[in-house]
Amino acid sequence: MDLRFRPEYEAFREEVRTFLAQHWTAEDRASAPPVNPRGMSLGTSVRTDERATRFRLAAIERGYLYRHVPRRYGGSEQPFDPLKLAIIQEEFRKAEAPGELIGQGPSMLVPTLLEHGTEEQKQRFIRDTLLGKIQWCQGYSEPGAGSDLASLRTRAELDGDFFVVTGHKIWTSNADTADWMFALVRTDPDKPKHEGISYLLIDMKSPGITVRPLRQMTGEADFNEVFFDNVRVPVSNLVGQRGQGWIVSRSTLKHERNLIGSSLLSERVLEGVRFLAQALELRGRPAIQDPVLRARLVELETKVLANRYHGYRLLTMQARGEEAGLAGMVTKLYGSTLGYDVARLAMDLLSDRGLLAPGESEAPAMGMFITAYMWSIGILIAGGTANIQRNVIAERGLGLPRDPAVQRSQTSQR
Amino acid sequence: MDFGLSSDQVLFQSTLRRFLAEQCPTTRVRAIMETETAHDPALWQGLAELGVPALIVPSEYGGAGMELLDLALAAEELGYACTPGPFLGHALATICILEGGSPAQRERWLPAMATGAVVATVAWGEAGSQWDPQSWSTSYDGSSLSGQKLFVPFANVADLIVVGARRPDGSPGLFVVERSAAGLAIQRLAVVDMTRKVQHVRFDNTPAIPLDGSAALQRAMDAGCILIAADAFGGSRRCLEMAVSYAKTREQFGQVIGAFQAVKHQLANMACELEPAMSFWWYAAHAYDHIPDQAERHAAMAKAYLTDIYDRVTRDATELHGGIGFTWEFDLHLWFRRAIFDRGFLGDAHYHRERAAKLAGW
């Protein structure tokens, strides 16, 4: 184990700082467009205005962003170095500079295309996705296919050079604003359920698509139902082989779970909670002096750090070419459970002040914590519910047998 | 950056695991723990031949000159196998002398401690759950110690005891007492963890040799927290493995119980807690040697975090086994008891979290 910042890394940090000082000025920082409340609730930086894009291009040119993506697709193609990555993230965050975009497109579709896409698909989509010029949504879940995703029924029938898509997707985050969707559709209804699925890229402006917002418990409407009525999708938008969509989607899902399980969101929320605990009074004394709260703060900080170090361990395994196995399977469950615990601590700290809804001017931190709290429950569900994650860990990680009921249903489908 | 074990570390760990599987199966653990001392010189000698007590002793004193992470990897394996014996106290006493001994003191004790020929331990705890050196009442008057220390591991087999006590100026320090010293009284105790017996030790004008304890004391305590965290991890992993293997073989309602989601989910939760926890104690052990400003706080957090997990995993694993898990004949209670030692020794989780909060300046 070697976590030292050797001199070459200190030099690299200086180089990044100099770059930031030159390319991301106080004026750039101050010019932020109005904050997107969705971005806030997910803890992500979603700034994609012209200044931000110009800066990102310069940062890619210098090798700081999207280091794992080849230059010809818009990345900066750098050797894998988690320590440099950590330095870049740290310095960019300090300077409030636009870092890598995260979300369905950059975090999930891009790695999937890199792994399974055609040359044409890579050229066409990756660069614009990384710069936020193309927004994506994910068309997986259906009303009858949530945890049992492989029983999805949206059909895509081949008609010359087109697939004709008919069906119904649900829980589709940002479908109302997305330009494109990556979707799982059934292309071979007669095959066993995991084998008849294909992975398609669908232009959301195609005729025959209707998007209906679904209001969620936070009061916002981030997700939607999407209806397809004979939507024509060129065959060239098929990712991977026809009928191999399940395999392609597992690559996306892995990235989704890593994204959801990543330590960044909980780290930020916990930082906020700690700040609040020092600033707020609880029953007549600074909240931070409350012994129960102190103990819980340390306990959660420990877990947040464990999540971070676990990320280091996974990166190292990746760099060494080792299979992450069980260590990789637990990230989503651990990270999302932790996100909930941290947000819940925030609610306890706010005490009755937590009654105030986001947007109420009396609400501490503009009600951000109540939003984070509600979202933390959504995150437990997104990307496969917590119980599905437990099945994955138990069956694939610990080698326990599959549920007999599930086995029966799969045999009967075949 | 590289956040993983080296091939040497992996090899050492698997060698030790194989040795313990052969030389210290639970039948042997039981036989040893039923003896008066719970110390088997042959087993101790075997560990010494593998280099366990020599790991962190510098090479000029006959040791391997490794880091705390290497020692903690050994602690993990001893925890995994539920190995009885004086490893923990011996390792902490070694660190006290290493960090606080003069060159002559090091030369005098370390070579024999590295070979395991001399067994040592530490006497730190006092009545009222007082592990904080500032609260100690045992005192050193310039030549001898007076007072009493509680929960001294393997005091009855140790040749040396490194005692924490107040110096004449009131500050806490470390003092070495040899077995033959006058005014030393050891009181045996019935204890829950029979693999690591502890005794009360009374000092009545007992001659003692002072170490330069100012920094050594904190270093040794941090090391203790990390070694316990590693022991707790090893034990937790073993209990999870036992529970998984039981769930794969035990049949009820016409199928193995591991096919039921309730059982699967309980096991998955255990695995989910353990994976990041391992990364945490690795980091804490690494920080001890390489990131001084984070060492103490990470050690405190590791102790609280891992012993909490150990407590829950042994509890869940026992419950999952049903009635058999609650019997004396079945092995689970060996680890269950060990988890109780790990929680209480060096101070409980709440104490260490409060310390971590203070260290953060809250």
CSV table of C-alpha atoms in Angstrom, one decimal, chain A residues 1-4 6 9 81-83 274 278 288 291-292 294-299 301-303 305-307 309-317 320 326-328 330 333-334 337 386-391 393-395 398-404 406, chain B residues 1-6 9 67 69 240 244 247-248 255-256 258-261 263-269 271-280 282-284 286 290-291 294 297-298 301-302 305 308 312 350 352-354 356-358 360-362:
chain,number,residue,atom,x,y,z
A,1,MET,CA,0.0,0.0,0.0
A,2,ASP,CA,1.3,3.4,-0.9
A,3,LEU,CA,-0.8,6.5,-0.5
A,4,ARG,CA,2.0,9.0,-0.5
A,6,ARG,CA,5.4,11.9,-3.9
A,9,TYR,CA,2.3,14.6,-7.4
A,81,ASP,CA,-3.8,7.3,-12.0
A,82,PRO,CA,-6.3,7.5,-9.1
A,83,LEU,CA,-4.1,9.9,-7.2
A,274,ARG,CA,-21.4,19.2,10.4
A,278,GLN,CA,-21.7,24.0,14.6
A,288,ILE,CA,-22.4,20.1,18.2
A,291,PRO,CA,-23.2,14.0,23.0
A,292,VAL,CA,-25.6,11.8,21.1
A,294,ARG,CA,-21.5,14.0,18.3
A,295,ALA,CA,-21.4,10.2,18.5
A,296,ARG,CA,-23.6,9.9,15.4
A,297,LEU,CA,-21.6,12.4,13.5
A,298,VAL,CA,-18.4,10.5,14.1
A,299,GLU,CA,-20.1,7.2,13.3
A,301,GLU,CA,-18.1,10.3,9.2
A,302,THR,CA,-16.3,7.0,9.7
A,303,LYS,CA,-18.6,5.3,7.3
A,305,LEU,CA,-14.5,7.7,4.9
A,306,ALA,CA,-14.8,3.9,4.7
A,307,ASN,CA,-16.8,4.5,1.5
A,309,TYR,CA,-11.3,4.3,1.0
A,310,HIS,CA,-13.3,1.5,-0.4
A,311,GLY,CA,-13.5,3.5,-3.6
A,312,TYR,CA,-9.6,3.7,-3.5
A,313,ARG,CA,-9.5,0.0,-3.1
A,314,LEU,CA,-11.8,-0.6,-6.1
A,315,LEU,CA,-9.7,1.8,-8.2
A,316,THR,CA,-6.6,-0.1,-7.3
A,317,MET,CA,-8.2,-3.4,-8.2
A,320,ARG,CA,-4.2,-4.0,-11.3
A,326,LEU,CA,-18.0,-8.9,-3.8
A,327,ALA,CA,-16.2,-5.6,-3.1
A,328,GLY,CA,-17.8,-4.1,-6.2
A,330,VAL,CA,-21.7,-3.8,-2.2
A,333,LEU,CA,-26.2,-0.8,-1.1
A,334,TYR,CA,-23.6,0.7,1.2
A,337,THR,CA,-27.9,3.3,2.9
A,386,ALA,CA,-31.9,-2.2,-1.9
A,387,ASN,CA,-33.4,-5.7,-1.7
A,388,ILE,CA,-32.4,-6.5,-5.3
A,389,GLN,CA,-28.9,-5.4,-4.3
A,390,ARG,CA,-29.0,-7.8,-1.4
A,391,ASN,CA,-30.0,-10.6,-3.7
A,393,ILE,CA,-24.6,-9.7,-3.1
A,394,ALA,CA,-26.0,-13.0,-1.7
A,395,GLU,CA,-26.2,-14.9,-4.9
A,398,LEU,CA,-21.6,-15.2,-1.5
A,399,GLY,CA,-22.7,-18.0,-3.8
A,400,LEU,CA,-26.1,-18.6,-2.2
A,401,PRO,CA,-28.8,-20.4,-4.3
A,402,ARG,CA,-31.4,-18.4,-6.2
A,403,ASP,CA,-34.8,-18.0,-4.8
A,404,PRO,CA,-36.8,-21.1,-5.8
A,406,VAL,CA,-37.6,-17.0,-9.2
B,1,MET,CA,-1.3,5.6,-5.3
B,2,ASP,CA,-1.8,2.0,-4.6
B,3,PHE,CA,-4.5,1.0,-2.1
B,4,GLY,CA,-4.0,-2.7,-1.8
B,5,LEU,CA,-1.8,-5.4,-0.2
B,6,SER,CA,1.6,-6.2,-1.7
B,9,GLN,CA,1.7,-9.3,2.4
B,67,GLU,CA,4.9,-1.7,9.5
B,69,LEU,CA,-0.3,-2.8,8.6
B,240,LEU,CA,-19.9,-14.6,8.1
B,244,VAL,CA,-22.9,-18.6,4.7
B,247,ALA,CA,-27.1,-21.5,5.0
B,248,LYS,CA,-25.9,-23.5,2.0
B,255,GLN,CA,-34.7,-26.6,0.6
B,256,VAL,CA,-31.5,-25.1,1.9
B,258,GLY,CA,-29.9,-19.9,2.0
B,259,ALA,CA,-32.5,-19.8,-0.8
B,260,PHE,CA,-34.8,-17.8,1.4
B,261,GLN,CA,-34.6,-14.1,0.9
B,263,VAL,CA,-31.6,-15.4,5.2
B,264,LYS,CA,-29.9,-14.1,2.1
B,265,HIS,CA,-30.6,-10.5,3.0
B,266,GLN,CA,-29.2,-10.8,6.5
B,267,LEU,CA,-26.0,-12.3,5.1
B,268,ALA,CA,-25.8,-9.7,2.3
B,269,ASN,CA,-26.1,-6.9,4.9
B,271,ALA,CA,-21.0,-8.7,3.7
B,272,CYS,CA,-22.0,-5.1,2.8
B,273,GLU,CA,-20.8,-3.8,6.2
B,274,LEU,CA,-17.5,-5.8,6.1
B,275,GLU,CA,-16.1,-4.8,2.7
B,276,PRO,CA,-15.8,-1.0,3.3
B,277,ALA,CA,-14.8,-1.7,6.9
B,278,MET,CA,-11.8,-3.6,5.7
B,279,SER,CA,-10.7,-0.6,3.5
B,280,PHE,CA,-11.1,1.6,6.6
B,282,TRP,CA,-6.2,-0.8,6.2
B,283,TYR,CA,-6.2,3.0,5.8
B,284,ALA,CA,-6.0,3.5,9.6
B,286,HIS,CA,-1.4,2.8,6.9
B,290,HIS,CA,2.6,7.4,7.0
B,291,ILE,CA,0.0,10.1,7.7
B,294,GLN,CA,-4.6,11.5,10.8
B,297,ARG,CA,-8.3,10.0,14.9
B,298,HIS,CA,-8.4,7.1,12.4
B,301,MET,CA,-12.7,5.6,14.6
B,302,ALA,CA,-11.5,2.2,13.5
B,305,TYR,CA,-16.5,1.1,13.9
B,308,ASP,CA,-19.6,-2.4,16.5
B,312,ARG,CA,-23.5,-7.3,15.2
B,350,HIS,CA,-18.7,5.7,22.6
B,352,HIS,CA,-13.5,6.5,21.1
B,353,ARG,CA,-16.1,8.4,19.1
B,354,GLU,CA,-16.0,11.2,21.7
B,356,ALA,CA,-12.5,11.5,17.6
B,357,ALA,CA,-15.0,14.4,18.0
B,358,LYS,CA,-12.6,16.2,20.3
B,360,ALA,CA,-11.7,17.2,15.2
B,361,GLY,CA,-12.0,20.3,17.4
B,362,TRP,CA,-15.8,19.9,17.9
